[in-house]
N, CA and C of each residue as an Amber inpcrd file, in Angstrom:
protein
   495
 -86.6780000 -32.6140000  15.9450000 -86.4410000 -33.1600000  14.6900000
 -85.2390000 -34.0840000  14.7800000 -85.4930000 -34.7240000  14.1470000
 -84.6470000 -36.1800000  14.4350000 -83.4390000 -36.1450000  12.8300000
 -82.0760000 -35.8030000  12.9690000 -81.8600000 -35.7240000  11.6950000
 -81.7470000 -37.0950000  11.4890000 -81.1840000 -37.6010000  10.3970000
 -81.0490000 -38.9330000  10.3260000 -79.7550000 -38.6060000   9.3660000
 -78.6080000 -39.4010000   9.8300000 -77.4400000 -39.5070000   8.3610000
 -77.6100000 -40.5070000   7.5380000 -77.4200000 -40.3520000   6.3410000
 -77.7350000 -41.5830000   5.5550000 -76.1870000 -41.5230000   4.9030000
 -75.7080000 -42.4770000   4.5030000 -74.9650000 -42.7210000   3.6110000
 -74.6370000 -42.6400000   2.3620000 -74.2860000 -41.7970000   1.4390000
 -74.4630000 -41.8560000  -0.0410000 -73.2510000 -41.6930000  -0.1660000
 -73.1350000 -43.0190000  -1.0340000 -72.2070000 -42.9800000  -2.0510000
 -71.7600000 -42.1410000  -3.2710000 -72.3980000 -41.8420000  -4.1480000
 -72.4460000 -40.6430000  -5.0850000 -71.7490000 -39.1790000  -4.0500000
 -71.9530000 -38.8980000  -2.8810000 -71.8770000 -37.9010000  -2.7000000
 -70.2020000 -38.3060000  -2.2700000 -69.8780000 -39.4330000  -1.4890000
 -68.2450000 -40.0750000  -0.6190000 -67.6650000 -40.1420000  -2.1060000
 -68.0680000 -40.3580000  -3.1920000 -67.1760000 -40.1900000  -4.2770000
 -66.4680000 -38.9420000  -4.6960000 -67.5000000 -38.0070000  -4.8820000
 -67.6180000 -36.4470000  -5.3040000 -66.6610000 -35.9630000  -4.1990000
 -66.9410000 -36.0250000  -2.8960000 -65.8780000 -35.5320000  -1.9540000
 -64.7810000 -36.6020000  -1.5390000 -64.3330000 -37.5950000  -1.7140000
 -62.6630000 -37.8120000  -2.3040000 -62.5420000 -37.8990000  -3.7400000
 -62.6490000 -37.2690000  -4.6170000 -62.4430000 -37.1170000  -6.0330000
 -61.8810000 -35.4880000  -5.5230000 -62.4670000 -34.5350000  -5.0890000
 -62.7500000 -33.2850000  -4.6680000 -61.0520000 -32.9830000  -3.5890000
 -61.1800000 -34.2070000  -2.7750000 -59.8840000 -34.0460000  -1.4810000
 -58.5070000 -34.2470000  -2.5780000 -58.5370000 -35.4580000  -3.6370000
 -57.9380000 -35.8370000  -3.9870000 -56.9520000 -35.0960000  -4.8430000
 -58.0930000 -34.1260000  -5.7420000 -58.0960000 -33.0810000  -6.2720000
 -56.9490000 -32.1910000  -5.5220000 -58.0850000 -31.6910000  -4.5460000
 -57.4270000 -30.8500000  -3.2320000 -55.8880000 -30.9940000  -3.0570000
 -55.8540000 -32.1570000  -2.9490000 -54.0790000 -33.0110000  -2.3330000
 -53.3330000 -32.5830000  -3.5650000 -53.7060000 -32.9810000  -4.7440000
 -52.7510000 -32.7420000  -5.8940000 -52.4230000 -31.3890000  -5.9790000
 -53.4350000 -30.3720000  -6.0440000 -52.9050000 -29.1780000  -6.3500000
 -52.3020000 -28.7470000  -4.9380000 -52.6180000 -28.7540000  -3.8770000
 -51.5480000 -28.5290000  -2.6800000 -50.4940000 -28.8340000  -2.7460000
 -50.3920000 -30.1760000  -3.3870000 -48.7660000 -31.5170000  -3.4030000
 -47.9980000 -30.3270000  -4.5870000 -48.8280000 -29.8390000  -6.0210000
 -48.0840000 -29.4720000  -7.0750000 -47.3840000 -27.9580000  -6.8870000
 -48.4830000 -27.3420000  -5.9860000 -48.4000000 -25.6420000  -6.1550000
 -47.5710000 -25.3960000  -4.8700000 -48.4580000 -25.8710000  -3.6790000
 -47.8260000 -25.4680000  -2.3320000 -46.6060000 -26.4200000  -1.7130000
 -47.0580000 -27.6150000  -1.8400000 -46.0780000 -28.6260000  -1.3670000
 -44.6670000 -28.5850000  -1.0710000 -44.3080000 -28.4430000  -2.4740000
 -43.2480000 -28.4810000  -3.0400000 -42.3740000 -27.4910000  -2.6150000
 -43.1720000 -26.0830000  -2.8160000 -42.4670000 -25.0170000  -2.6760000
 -41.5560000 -24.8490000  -1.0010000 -42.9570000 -25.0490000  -0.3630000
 -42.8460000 -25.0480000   1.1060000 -41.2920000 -26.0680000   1.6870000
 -41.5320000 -27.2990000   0.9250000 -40.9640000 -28.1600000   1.3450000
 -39.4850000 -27.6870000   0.8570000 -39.3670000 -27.0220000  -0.5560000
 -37.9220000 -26.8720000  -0.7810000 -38.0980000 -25.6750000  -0.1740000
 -38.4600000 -24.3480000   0.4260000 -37.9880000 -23.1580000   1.2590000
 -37.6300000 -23.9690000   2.9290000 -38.3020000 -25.3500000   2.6740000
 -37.9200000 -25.5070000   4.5260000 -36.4340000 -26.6510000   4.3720000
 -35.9920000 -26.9270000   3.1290000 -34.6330000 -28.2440000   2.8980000
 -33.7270000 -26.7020000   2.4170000 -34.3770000 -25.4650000   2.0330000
 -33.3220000 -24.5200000   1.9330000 -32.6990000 -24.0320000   2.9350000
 -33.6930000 -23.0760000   3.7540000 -33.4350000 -22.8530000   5.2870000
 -32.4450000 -24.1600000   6.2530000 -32.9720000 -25.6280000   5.8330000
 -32.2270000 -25.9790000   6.8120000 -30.8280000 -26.3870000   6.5940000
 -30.3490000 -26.1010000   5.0690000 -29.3320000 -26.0160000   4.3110000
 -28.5020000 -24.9480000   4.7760000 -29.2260000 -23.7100000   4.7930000
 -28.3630000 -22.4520000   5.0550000 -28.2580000 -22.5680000   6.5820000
 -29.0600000 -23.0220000   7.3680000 -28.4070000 -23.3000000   8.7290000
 -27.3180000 -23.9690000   8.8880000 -27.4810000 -25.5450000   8.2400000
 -26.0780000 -25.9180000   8.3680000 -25.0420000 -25.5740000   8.0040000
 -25.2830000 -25.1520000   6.6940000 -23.6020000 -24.1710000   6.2870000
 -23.4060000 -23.0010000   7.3770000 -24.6780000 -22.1620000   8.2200000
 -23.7900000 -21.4170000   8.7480000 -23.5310000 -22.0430000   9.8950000
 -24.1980000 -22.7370000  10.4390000 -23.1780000 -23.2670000  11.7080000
 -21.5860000 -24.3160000  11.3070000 -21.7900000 -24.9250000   9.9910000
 -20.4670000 -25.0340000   9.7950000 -19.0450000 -23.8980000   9.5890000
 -20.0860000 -22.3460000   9.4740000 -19.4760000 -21.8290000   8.7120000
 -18.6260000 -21.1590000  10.6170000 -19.6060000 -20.7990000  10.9750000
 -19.4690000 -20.5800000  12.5730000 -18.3460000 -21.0250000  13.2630000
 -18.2710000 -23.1480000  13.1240000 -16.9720000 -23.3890000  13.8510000
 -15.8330000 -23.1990000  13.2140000 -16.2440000 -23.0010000  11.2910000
 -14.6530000 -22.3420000  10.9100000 -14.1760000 -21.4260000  11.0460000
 -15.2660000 -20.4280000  11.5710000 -14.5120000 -18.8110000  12.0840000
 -13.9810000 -19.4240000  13.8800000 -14.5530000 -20.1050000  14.8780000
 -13.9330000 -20.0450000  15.6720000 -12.6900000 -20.9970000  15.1920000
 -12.5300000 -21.7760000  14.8870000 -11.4910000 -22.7140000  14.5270000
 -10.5280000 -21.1150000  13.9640000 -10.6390000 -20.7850000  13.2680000
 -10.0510000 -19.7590000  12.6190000  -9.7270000 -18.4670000  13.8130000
 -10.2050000 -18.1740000  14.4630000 -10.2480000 -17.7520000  15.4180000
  -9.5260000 -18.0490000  16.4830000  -9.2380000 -19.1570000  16.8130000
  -8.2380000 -19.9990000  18.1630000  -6.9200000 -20.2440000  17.3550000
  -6.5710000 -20.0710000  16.1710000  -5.7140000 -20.6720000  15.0870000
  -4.8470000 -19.0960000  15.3770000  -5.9040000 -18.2250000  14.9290000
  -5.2460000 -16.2880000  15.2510000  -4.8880000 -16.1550000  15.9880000
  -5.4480000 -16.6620000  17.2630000  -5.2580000 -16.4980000  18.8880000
  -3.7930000 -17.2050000  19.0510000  -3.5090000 -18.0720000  18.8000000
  -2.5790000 -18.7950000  19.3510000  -1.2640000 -18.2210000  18.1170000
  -1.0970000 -17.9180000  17.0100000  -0.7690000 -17.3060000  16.1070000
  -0.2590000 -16.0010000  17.0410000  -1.2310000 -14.9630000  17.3620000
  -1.0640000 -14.1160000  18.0400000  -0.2210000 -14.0140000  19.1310000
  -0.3410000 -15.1570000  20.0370000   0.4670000 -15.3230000  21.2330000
   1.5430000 -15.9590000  20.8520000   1.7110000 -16.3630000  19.6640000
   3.4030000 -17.0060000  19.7910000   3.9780000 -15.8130000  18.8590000
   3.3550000 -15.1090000  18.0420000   4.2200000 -14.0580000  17.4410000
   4.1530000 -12.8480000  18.5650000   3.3570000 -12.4310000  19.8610000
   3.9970000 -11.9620000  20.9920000   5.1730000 -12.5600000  21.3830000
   5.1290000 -14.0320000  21.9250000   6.4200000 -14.4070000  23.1700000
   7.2940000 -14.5380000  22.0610000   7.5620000 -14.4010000  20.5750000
   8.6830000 -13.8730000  19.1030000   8.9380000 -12.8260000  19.6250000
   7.8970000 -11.5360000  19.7330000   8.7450000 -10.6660000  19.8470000
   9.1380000 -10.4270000  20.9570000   8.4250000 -10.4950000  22.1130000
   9.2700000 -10.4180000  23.1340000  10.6780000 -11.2100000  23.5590000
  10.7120000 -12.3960000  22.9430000  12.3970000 -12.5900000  23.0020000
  13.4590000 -12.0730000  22.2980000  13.1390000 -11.6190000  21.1530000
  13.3210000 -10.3560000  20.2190000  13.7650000  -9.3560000  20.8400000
  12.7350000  -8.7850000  21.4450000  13.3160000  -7.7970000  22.1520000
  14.2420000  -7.9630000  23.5660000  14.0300000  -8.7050000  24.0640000
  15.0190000  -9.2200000  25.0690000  16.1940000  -9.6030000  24.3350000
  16.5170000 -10.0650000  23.4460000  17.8310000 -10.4390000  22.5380000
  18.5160000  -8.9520000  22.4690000  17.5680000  -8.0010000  21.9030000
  18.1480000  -6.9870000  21.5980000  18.4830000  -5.9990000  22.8260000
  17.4160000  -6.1270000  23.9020000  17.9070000  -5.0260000  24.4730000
  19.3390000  -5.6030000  24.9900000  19.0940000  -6.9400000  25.4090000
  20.6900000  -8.0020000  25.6350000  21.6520000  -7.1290000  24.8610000
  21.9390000  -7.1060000  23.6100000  22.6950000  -7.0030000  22.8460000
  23.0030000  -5.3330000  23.0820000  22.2540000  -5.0780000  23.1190000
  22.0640000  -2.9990000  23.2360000  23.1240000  -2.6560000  24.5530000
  22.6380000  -3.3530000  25.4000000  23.2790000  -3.6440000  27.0730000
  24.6590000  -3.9620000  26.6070000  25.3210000  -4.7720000  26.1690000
  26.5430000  -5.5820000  25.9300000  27.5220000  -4.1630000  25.0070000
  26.4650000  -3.8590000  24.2560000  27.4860000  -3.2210000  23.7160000
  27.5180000  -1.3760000  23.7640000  26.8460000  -0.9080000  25.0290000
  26.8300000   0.1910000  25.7200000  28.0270000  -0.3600000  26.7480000
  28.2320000  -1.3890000  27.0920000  29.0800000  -2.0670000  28.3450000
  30.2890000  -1.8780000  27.5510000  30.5880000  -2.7280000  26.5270000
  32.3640000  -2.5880000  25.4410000  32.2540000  -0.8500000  24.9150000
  31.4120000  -0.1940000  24.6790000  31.8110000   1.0790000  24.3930000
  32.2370000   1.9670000  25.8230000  31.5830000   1.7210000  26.2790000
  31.6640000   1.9240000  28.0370000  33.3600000   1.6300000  28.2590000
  33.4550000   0.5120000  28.3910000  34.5910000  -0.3640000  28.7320000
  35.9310000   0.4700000  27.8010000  35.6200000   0.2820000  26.3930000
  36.7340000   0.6300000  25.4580000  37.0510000   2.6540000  25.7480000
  35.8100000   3.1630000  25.6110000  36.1940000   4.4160000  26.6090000
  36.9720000   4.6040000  28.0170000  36.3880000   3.9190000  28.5590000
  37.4630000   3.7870000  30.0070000  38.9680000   3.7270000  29.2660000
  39.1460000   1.9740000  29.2270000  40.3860000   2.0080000  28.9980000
  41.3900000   2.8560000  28.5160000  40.0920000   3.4690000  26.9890000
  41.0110000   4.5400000  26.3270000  41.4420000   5.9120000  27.5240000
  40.4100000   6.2310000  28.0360000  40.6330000   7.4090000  28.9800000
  42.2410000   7.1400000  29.9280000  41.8860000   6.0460000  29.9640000
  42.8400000   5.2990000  31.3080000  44.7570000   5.4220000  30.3970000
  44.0930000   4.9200000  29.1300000  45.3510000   4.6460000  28.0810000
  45.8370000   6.2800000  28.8170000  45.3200000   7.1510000  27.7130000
  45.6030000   8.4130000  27.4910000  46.0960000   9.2390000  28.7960000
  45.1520000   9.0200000  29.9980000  45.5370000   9.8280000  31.5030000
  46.6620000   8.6930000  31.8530000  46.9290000   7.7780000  31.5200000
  48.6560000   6.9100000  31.7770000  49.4960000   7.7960000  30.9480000
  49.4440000   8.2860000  29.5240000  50.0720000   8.2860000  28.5300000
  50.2230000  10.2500000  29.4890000  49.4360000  10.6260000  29.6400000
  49.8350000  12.4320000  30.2070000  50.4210000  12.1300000  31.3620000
  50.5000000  11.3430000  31.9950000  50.5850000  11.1430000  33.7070000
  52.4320000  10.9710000  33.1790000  52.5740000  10.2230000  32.4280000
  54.1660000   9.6620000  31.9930000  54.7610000  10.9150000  31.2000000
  53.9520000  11.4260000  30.2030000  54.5730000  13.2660000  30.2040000
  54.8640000  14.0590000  30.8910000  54.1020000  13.9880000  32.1070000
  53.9400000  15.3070000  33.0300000  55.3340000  14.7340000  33.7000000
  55.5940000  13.5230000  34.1140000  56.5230000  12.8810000  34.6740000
  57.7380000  13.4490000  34.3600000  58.2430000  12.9440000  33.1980000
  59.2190000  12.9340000  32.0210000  59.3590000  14.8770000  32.1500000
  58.2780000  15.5270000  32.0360000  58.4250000  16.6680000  31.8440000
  59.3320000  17.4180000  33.4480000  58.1070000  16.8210000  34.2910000
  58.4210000  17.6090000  35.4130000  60.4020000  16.6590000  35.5630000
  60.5560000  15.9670000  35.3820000  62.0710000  15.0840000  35.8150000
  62.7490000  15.9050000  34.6660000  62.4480000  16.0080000  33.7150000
  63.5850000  17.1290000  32.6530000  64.0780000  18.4890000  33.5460000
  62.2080000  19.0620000  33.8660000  62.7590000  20.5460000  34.2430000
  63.7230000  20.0450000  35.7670000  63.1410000  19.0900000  36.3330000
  64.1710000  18.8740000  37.8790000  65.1060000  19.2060000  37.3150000
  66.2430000  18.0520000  36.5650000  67.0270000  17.7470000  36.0400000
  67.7120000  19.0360000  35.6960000  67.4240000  19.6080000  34.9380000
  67.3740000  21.1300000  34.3130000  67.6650000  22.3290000  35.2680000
  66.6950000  22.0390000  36.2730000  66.5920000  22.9970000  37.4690000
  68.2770000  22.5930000  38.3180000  68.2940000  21.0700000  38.8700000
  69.3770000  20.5980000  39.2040000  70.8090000  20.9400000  38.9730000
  70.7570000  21.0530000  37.2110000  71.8100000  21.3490000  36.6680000
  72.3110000  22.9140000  36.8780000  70.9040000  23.8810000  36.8560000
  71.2820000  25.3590000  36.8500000  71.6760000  25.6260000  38.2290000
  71.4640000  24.7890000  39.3400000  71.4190000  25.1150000  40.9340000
  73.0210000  24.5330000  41.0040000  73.2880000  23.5230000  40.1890000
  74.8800000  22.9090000  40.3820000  75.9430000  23.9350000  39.6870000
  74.8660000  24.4980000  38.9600000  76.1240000  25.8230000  38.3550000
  76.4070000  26.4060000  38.6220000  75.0850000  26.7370000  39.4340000
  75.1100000  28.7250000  40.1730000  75.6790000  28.2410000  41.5220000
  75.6540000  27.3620000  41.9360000  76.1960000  26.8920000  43.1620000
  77.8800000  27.1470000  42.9370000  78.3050000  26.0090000  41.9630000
  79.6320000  26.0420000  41.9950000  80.3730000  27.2370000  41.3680000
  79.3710000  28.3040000  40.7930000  80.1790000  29.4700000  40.2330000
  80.1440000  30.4980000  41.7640000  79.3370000  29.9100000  42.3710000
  79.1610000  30.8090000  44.2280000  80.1300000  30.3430000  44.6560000
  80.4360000  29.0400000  44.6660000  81.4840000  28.6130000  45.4550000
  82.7390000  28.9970000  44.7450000  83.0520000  29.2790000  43.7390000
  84.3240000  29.6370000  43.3930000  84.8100000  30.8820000  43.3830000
  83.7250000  31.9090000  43.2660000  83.3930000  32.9800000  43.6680000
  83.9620000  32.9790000  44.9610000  83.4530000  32.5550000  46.1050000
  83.7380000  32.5310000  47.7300000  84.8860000  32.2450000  47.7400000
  85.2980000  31.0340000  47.1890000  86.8340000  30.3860000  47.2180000
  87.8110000  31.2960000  47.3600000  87.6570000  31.7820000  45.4820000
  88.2090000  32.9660000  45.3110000  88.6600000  34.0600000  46.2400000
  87.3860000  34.8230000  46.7390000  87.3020000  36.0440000  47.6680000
  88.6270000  35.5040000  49.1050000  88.2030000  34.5070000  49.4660000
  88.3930000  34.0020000  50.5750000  89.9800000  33.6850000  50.2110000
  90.1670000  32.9630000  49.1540000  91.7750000  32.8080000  49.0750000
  92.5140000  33.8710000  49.0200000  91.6800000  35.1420000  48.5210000
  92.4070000  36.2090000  48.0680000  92.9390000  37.1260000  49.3380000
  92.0640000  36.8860000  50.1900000  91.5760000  37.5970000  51.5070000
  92.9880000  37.1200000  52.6830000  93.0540000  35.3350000  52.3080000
  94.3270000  34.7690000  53.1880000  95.3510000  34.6950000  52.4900000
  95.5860000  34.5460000  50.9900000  96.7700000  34.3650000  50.3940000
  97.3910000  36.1120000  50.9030000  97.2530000  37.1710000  51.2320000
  97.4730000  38.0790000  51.1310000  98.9940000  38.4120000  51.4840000
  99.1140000  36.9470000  52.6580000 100.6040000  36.9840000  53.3170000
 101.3440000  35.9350000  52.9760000 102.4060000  35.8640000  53.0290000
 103.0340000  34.5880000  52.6810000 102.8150000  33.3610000  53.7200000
 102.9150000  33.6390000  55.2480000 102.3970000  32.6490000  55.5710000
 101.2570000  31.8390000  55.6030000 100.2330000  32.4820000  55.0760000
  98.9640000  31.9120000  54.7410000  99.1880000  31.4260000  54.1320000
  99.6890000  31.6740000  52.5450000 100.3300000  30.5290000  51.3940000
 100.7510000  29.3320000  52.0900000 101.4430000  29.3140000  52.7400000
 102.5480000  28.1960000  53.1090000 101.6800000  26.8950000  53.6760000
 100.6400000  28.3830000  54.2790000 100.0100000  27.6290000  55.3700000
  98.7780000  26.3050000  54.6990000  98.2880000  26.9630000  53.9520000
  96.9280000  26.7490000  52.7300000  97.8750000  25.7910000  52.2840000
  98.8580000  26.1040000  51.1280000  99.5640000  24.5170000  50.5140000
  99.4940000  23.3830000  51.6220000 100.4800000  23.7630000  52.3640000
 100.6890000  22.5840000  53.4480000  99.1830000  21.6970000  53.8680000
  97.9350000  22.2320000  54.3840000  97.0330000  21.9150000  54.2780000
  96.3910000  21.0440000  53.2040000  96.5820000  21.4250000  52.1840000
  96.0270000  21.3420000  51.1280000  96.3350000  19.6620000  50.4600000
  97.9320000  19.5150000  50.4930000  99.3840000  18.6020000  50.7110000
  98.6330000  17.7050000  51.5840000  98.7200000  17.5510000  52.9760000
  98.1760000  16.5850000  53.7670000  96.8030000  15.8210000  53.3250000
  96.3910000  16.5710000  53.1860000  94.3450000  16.4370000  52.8530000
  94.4670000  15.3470000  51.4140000  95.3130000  16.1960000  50.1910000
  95.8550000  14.7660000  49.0250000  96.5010000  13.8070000  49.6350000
  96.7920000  13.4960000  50.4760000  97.9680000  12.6280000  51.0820000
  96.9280000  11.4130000  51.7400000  96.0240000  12.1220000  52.0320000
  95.4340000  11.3330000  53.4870000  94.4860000  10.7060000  52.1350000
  93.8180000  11.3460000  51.3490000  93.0030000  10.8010000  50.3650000
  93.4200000   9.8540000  49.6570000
C-alpha cells in the first residue's frame, strides 16, 4: 500500500492554532515560573558565593587580627616578665645591701664592744697589776729596809737613778 501525503491546509491551520495555543499556555503557566525559579537559584548562587568571599575576606581579616593580637601579647609579656626580672634584681639588690648595711652596722658593734671590754679588761689587768706590784714593792722594801744600811743603800740608789733621768 502506497500511502500518499497530501497536504491540507484546514488541517496545518488547526495544528498551529493548536501549537500556538500550546506555546501560550506553556509561556503563561510553565514558562514563567520555571524561568523565575532558574533567575532565583542563580540569584541565590551569586549572593552565596559573594557571601563566601566575605566570610573568607572576613576570615584572613581574623587571621591576621589574631596574629598581631598574639605578637601584642607576646611583647606584653616579654615587657613584663622584663619588668618582673628588674625588679626581683632591685629587691634582690636593696636586700643585699640592706643585709650588708646591717652585718657592717653589727660587725662595728661587736668591734666597739669587744675594744670597750679590751679596754676594760686592760684597765682591770693595769690595776691588779699595779696593786701586785705595790704589794711586792712593799713586801720586798719591808724585807730590805729592815736594816739601816739597806735604807741608805735603797735611797742612794734611788738618788742616782733621779739624777741620771
Amino acid at each position: 500500500m502506497e500511502l500518499i501525503h497530501q497536504f491540507s491546509s484546514g488541517l496545518f491551520i488547526i495544528q498551529s492554532v493548536i501549537f500556538l495555543a500550546l506555546l501560550f499556555l506553556l509561556g503563561k503557566f510553565a514558562w514563567k515560573p520555571i524561568l523565575k525559579s532558574i533567575n532565583d537559584r542563580e540569584t541565590s548562587i551569586v549572593d552565596a558565593l559573594n557571601q563566601a568571599k566575605l566570610a573568607r575576606t572576613e576570615m584572613e581579616t581574623l587571621k591576621e587580627d589574631n596574629e598581631r593580637i598574639i605578637r601584642e601579647a607576646k611583647i606584653e609579656r616579654d615587657a613584663i616578665l622584663k619588668e618582673a626580672r628588674e625588679i626581683k634584681d632591685r629587691i634582690v639588690g636593696e636586700a643585699k645591701d640592706a643585709a650588708k648595711t646591717e652585718g657592717d652596722k653589727m660587725i662595728e658593734s661587736a668591734k666597739q664592744t669587744i675594744n670597750a671590754e679590751k679596754n676594760a679588761a686592760m684597765a682591770d689587768i693595769k690595776s691588779q697589776i699595779g696593786t701586785l706590784s705595790v704589794n711586792i714593792a712593799e713586801s720586798i722594801l719591808k724585807q730590805k729596809l729592815d736594816n739601816s744600811e739597806a735604807q741608805n743603800e735603797l735611797v742612794q740608789n734611788y738618788l742616782n737613778k733621779s739624777n741620771l733621768n
